[in-house]
Coordinates of C-alpha atoms in Angstrom, one line a residue:
M705 CA -10.3 27.7 -12.6
K706 CA -8.5 26.6 -9.5
F707 CA -7.3 23.0 -8.9
T708 CA -5.9 20.8 -6.2
L709 CA -3.2 18.7 -7.8
I710 CA -2.4 15.3 -6.1
T711 CA 0.4 13.0 -7.1
G712 CA 0.0 9.2 -6.5
A713 CA -3.7 9.7 -6.6
S714 CA -4.7 6.4 -8.0
S715 CA -4.9 4.5 -4.7
G716 CA -4.2 4.6 -1.0
I717 CA -3.6 8.0 0.7
G718 CA -3.5 9.9 -2.5
A719 CA -6.9 8.7 -3.6
M720 CA -8.2 9.6 -0.2
Y721 CA -6.7 13.1 -0.4
A722 CA -8.6 13.4 -3.7
R723 CA -11.9 12.2 -2.3
L724 CA -11.7 14.5 0.7
S725 CA -10.6 17.5 -1.3
A726 CA -13.4 17.0 -3.8
Q727 CA -15.8 16.6 -0.9
A728 CA -14.7 20.1 0.2
G729 CA -15.6 21.5 -3.2
Q730 CA -12.2 21.6 -4.8
N731 CA -11.5 20.8 -8.4
I732 CA -9.0 18.0 -8.7
I733 CA -6.1 17.0 -10.9
L734 CA -5.2 13.3 -10.3
V735 CA -1.6 12.3 -11.2
S736 CA -0.3 8.7 -11.4
N737 CA 1.1 6.1 -13.8
Q738 CA -1.8 3.8 -13.3
P739 CA -4.4 5.0 -15.8
Q740 CA -7.1 2.4 -15.1
Q741 CA -7.1 3.1 -11.4
L742 CA -6.9 6.9 -12.1
E743 CA -10.0 6.8 -14.2
Q744 CA -11.8 4.8 -11.6
V745 CA -11.0 7.4 -8.9
A746 CA -11.9 10.2 -11.3
A747 CA -15.3 8.5 -12.2
E748 CA -16.1 8.0 -8.5
I749 CA -15.3 11.6 -7.6
S750 CA -17.3 13.0 -10.6
S751 CA -20.3 10.9 -9.7
L752 CA -20.3 12.0 -6.0
Y753 CA -19.3 15.7 -6.1
N754 CA -20.0 18.6 -8.3
V755 CA -16.3 19.4 -9.2
E756 CA -14.1 19.3 -12.2
V757 CA -11.7 16.3 -12.3
R758 CA -8.8 16.0 -14.7
V759 CA -6.3 13.1 -15.0
I760 CA -2.6 13.1 -15.9
D761 CA -1.2 9.6 -16.6
I762 CA 2.6 9.9 -16.3
D763 CA 5.7 8.2 -14.9
L764 CA 6.6 10.5 -12.0
S765 CA 10.2 9.1 -12.0
A766 CA 10.8 10.5 -15.5
A767 CA 13.3 13.4 -15.7
D768 CA 10.8 15.7 -17.3
A769 CA 7.7 14.6 -15.4
A770 CA 7.3 17.7 -13.3
Q771 CA 7.6 20.0 -16.4
Q772 CA 5.0 18.0 -18.3
I773 CA 2.6 18.0 -15.3
Y774 CA 3.1 21.8 -14.9
D775 CA 2.5 22.5 -18.6
Q776 CA -0.6 20.4 -18.8
A777 CA -2.1 21.9 -15.5
K778 CA -1.4 25.4 -16.8
Q779 CA -3.7 24.7 -19.8
W780 CA -6.5 23.8 -17.4
G781 CA -6.2 26.6 -14.9
E782 CA -4.4 27.5 -11.6
V783 CA -3.1 25.0 -9.1
D784 CA -3.5 26.6 -5.7
I785 CA -2.9 23.4 -3.7
L786 CA -0.1 21.0 -4.4
I787 CA -0.2 17.6 -2.6
S788 CA 3.0 15.7 -3.2
N789 CA 2.1 12.2 -2.2
A790 CA 3.5 9.7 -4.7
G791 CA 5.8 7.1 -3.3
V792 CA 6.8 3.4 -3.0
L793 CA 7.8 1.4 0.0
H794 CA 11.2 -0.2 -0.2
C795 CA 12.5 -2.6 2.5
G796 CA 15.7 -4.7 2.2
Q797 CA 19.4 -4.6 2.8
F798 CA 21.1 -2.0 0.6
K799 CA 23.6 -4.5 -0.7
N800 CA 20.8 -6.3 -2.5
T801 CA 19.4 -3.2 -4.1
N802 CA 19.3 -2.9 -7.9
A803 CA 21.2 0.2 -9.1
K804 CA 18.4 1.3 -11.4
Y805 CA 16.0 1.2 -8.5
I806 CA 18.1 3.8 -6.7
D807 CA 17.6 6.2 -9.7
F808 CA 13.8 5.4 -9.7
I809 CA 13.1 5.9 -6.0
T810 CA 15.3 9.0 -5.8
A811 CA 13.5 10.6 -8.7
L812 CA 10.1 9.6 -7.5
H813 CA 10.5 10.7 -3.9
C814 CA 13.0 13.6 -4.2
T815 CA 13.6 15.0 -7.7
T816 CA 10.1 15.3 -9.1
P817 CA 8.6 16.6 -5.8
M818 CA 11.2 19.3 -5.6
K819 CA 10.7 20.3 -9.2
L820 CA 6.9 20.4 -8.7
C821 CA 7.4 22.7 -5.7
L822 CA 9.7 24.9 -7.8
L823 CA 7.2 25.3 -10.6
F824 CA 3.9 25.5 -8.8
G825 CA 5.4 27.0 -5.7
G826 CA 6.9 29.8 -7.8
D827 CA 3.5 30.6 -9.2
M828 CA 2.0 30.6 -5.7
V829 CA 4.6 33.0 -4.3
A830 CA 4.0 35.3 -7.3
R831 CA 0.3 35.3 -6.5
G832 CA 0.9 35.6 -2.7
E833 CA -1.2 32.6 -1.8
G834 CA -1.2 28.8 -2.0
K835 CA -0.7 25.6 0.0
I836 CA 1.8 22.8 -0.4
L837 CA 1.6 19.5 1.4
I838 CA 4.5 17.0 1.3
M839 CA 4.4 13.4 2.4
S840 CA 7.5 12.4 4.3
S841 CA 7.6 9.5 6.8
M842 CA 8.2 8.5 10.4
T843 CA 11.4 6.8 9.0
A844 CA 12.8 10.3 8.4
W845 CA 13.6 10.7 12.1
T846 CA 16.2 8.0 12.6
P847 CA 18.1 5.4 10.5
Y848 CA 16.2 2.1 10.3
P849 CA 17.9 -1.2 9.2
T850 CA 16.6 -2.3 5.8
M851 CA 15.2 1.2 5.2
S852 CA 18.5 2.9 4.2
L853 CA 17.2 3.8 0.7
Y854 CA 13.6 4.6 1.5
G855 CA 14.3 6.4 4.8
S856 CA 17.1 8.5 3.3
T857 CA 14.7 9.9 0.6
K858 CA 12.2 10.7 3.3
V859 CA 14.9 12.5 5.3
L860 CA 15.6 14.7 2.2
L861 CA 11.9 15.5 2.0
K862 CA 11.8 16.3 5.7
N863 CA 14.7 18.8 5.4
F864 CA 13.6 20.2 2.0
A865 CA 10.0 20.8 3.2
Q866 CA 11.1 22.5 6.4
S867 CA 13.6 24.7 4.5
L868 CA 10.8 25.6 2.1
W869 CA 8.5 26.5 5.0
Y870 CA 11.1 28.9 6.3
E871 CA 11.6 30.5 2.9
M872 CA 7.9 30.8 2.1
R873 CA 6.4 31.6 5.5
R874 CA 6.0 35.3 4.8
S875 CA 4.9 34.9 1.1
G876 CA 1.3 33.7 1.8
V877 CA 2.3 30.2 0.8
S878 CA 2.1 27.5 3.5
V879 CA 4.2 24.3 3.5
T880 CA 3.0 21.3 5.6
T881 CA 4.9 18.1 6.0
V882 CA 3.1 14.8 7.0
Y883 CA 5.1 12.1 8.8
P884 CA 3.0 8.9 8.9
G885 CA 4.0 5.6 10.2
A886 CA 2.6 2.4 8.7
V887 CA -0.6 3.1 6.8
D888 CA -3.2 0.5 5.7
T889 CA -2.6 0.8 1.9
P890 CA -1.7 -1.7 -1.0
L891 CA 2.0 -0.8 -0.3
Y892 CA 1.9 -3.4 2.5
N893 CA 1.5 -7.1 1.4
L894 CA -0.4 -8.2 4.5
S895 CA -3.4 -10.4 5.2
D896 CA -6.7 -8.8 6.2
S897 CA -6.4 -10.3 9.7
K898 CA -3.0 -8.8 10.2
R899 CA -4.2 -5.4 8.9
R900 CA -7.1 -5.5 11.4
L901 CA -4.8 -6.5 14.2
F902 CA -2.2 -3.7 13.5
R903 CA -5.0 -1.1 13.2
T904 CA -6.5 -2.2 16.4
L905 CA -3.2 -2.0 18.2
G906 CA -2.6 1.5 16.7
I907 CA 0.5 0.3 14.9
M908 CA -1.1 1.0 11.5
S909 CA -3.3 3.9 10.5
S910 CA -6.1 4.0 7.9
A911 CA -5.5 6.0 4.8
E912 CA -8.6 8.1 5.6
S913 CA -7.3 9.0 9.0
V914 CA -3.9 10.1 7.7
A915 CA -5.4 12.1 4.8
R916 CA -7.9 13.8 7.1
K917 CA -5.1 14.8 9.6
G918 CA -2.8 15.9 6.7
L919 CA -5.5 18.1 5.2
R920 CA -6.5 19.6 8.6
A921 CA -2.9 20.5 9.3
M922 CA -2.5 22.0 5.8
N923 CA -5.7 24.1 6.1
R924 CA -4.5 25.4 9.4
R925 CA -1.2 26.2 7.7
R926 CA 0.7 24.1 10.2
R927 CA 4.3 23.3 9.5
K928 CA 4.1 19.5 10.3
V929 CA 1.8 16.8 11.5
I930 CA 2.6 13.2 12.8
P931 CA -0.7 11.2 12.5
G932 CA -1.4 8.6 15.1
L933 CA -0.4 8.2 18.8
F934 CA 2.0 5.3 18.0
S935 CA 3.8 7.3 15.4
K936 CA 4.1 10.3 17.7
F937 CA 5.6 8.1 20.4
V938 CA 8.1 6.5 18.0
V939 CA 9.2 9.9 16.6
A940 CA 9.5 11.3 20.1
V941 CA 11.8 8.4 21.1
C942 CA 13.8 8.6 17.9
A943 CA 14.3 12.3 18.3
I944 CA 15.9 11.8 21.8
L945 CA 17.8 8.6 21.4
P946 CA 21.0 8.4 19.2
A947 CA 21.0 6.0 16.3
V948 CA 23.5 3.8 18.1
A949 CA 20.8 2.9 20.6
L950 CA 19.4 0.6 18.0
L951 CA 22.5 -1.7 18.3
P952 CA 21.2 -3.7 21.3
V953 CA 17.9 -4.3 19.5
L954 CA 19.7 -5.6 16.4
K955 CA 21.5 -8.2 18.5
I956 CA 18.3 -9.9 19.5
P957 CA 18.4 -13.3 17.7
V958 CA 15.0 -13.2 16.2
I959 CA 15.5 -9.6 14.9
K960 CA 18.9 -10.6 13.5
R961 CA 17.4 -13.6 11.7
I962 CA 14.7 -11.4 10.1
L963 CA 17.1 -8.8 9.0
D964 CA 19.5 -11.4 7.5
R965 CA 16.7 -12.7 5.3
L966 CA 15.9 -9.2 3.8

């Protein structure tokens, strides 16, 4: 039996990836460390679509998480689509960061996804077919103040995924990287009115929109996709301007006061 495995599938974009994949008739393995929400998503998918749904409750920052996920999935069948989506948003000056949090976010965003690609990607290459989707971020394209830790992990995913694409492009395995900007998910502690405003202005995308565009790009075996016009504009500007171009912006009094509080 073939499965689509999705990390961070208990809410937000990951849950939307799961719903849309199940709607397309794919059997699903949901992975997260939020068992109650996982079971809710699994129950919803099972009630709506005629597919198999399995759940793995695990801390994705654990050193052996990837191996445990791989071993369990192998007992159920074959993972032919891997969607590495799990992540947390971190914003604040690096000097205020807890040292243990560095280990946590690095493992969650970098180590475990790479290990999952090694394990499941190796099987895909051996079979000569498969798809991998990796969630990076718009922040991977230039250094952002207060995003030094988060953005750096997303840079690693950007470079890793593109290198993997080059290595696997003739093996029958596709690697697609998604670079979203702000997405309307529980990661952002915003009021409903601000969410509606930001979505209306195009500054924030819906989880469904990002997931649909990510899956469309993956199914077309595209190397990358940047969902949303605003995100495309920001990435295009960041790709041209050097990081030092941010300095005048950082000197604006209101910006400086905001950054000093973080």
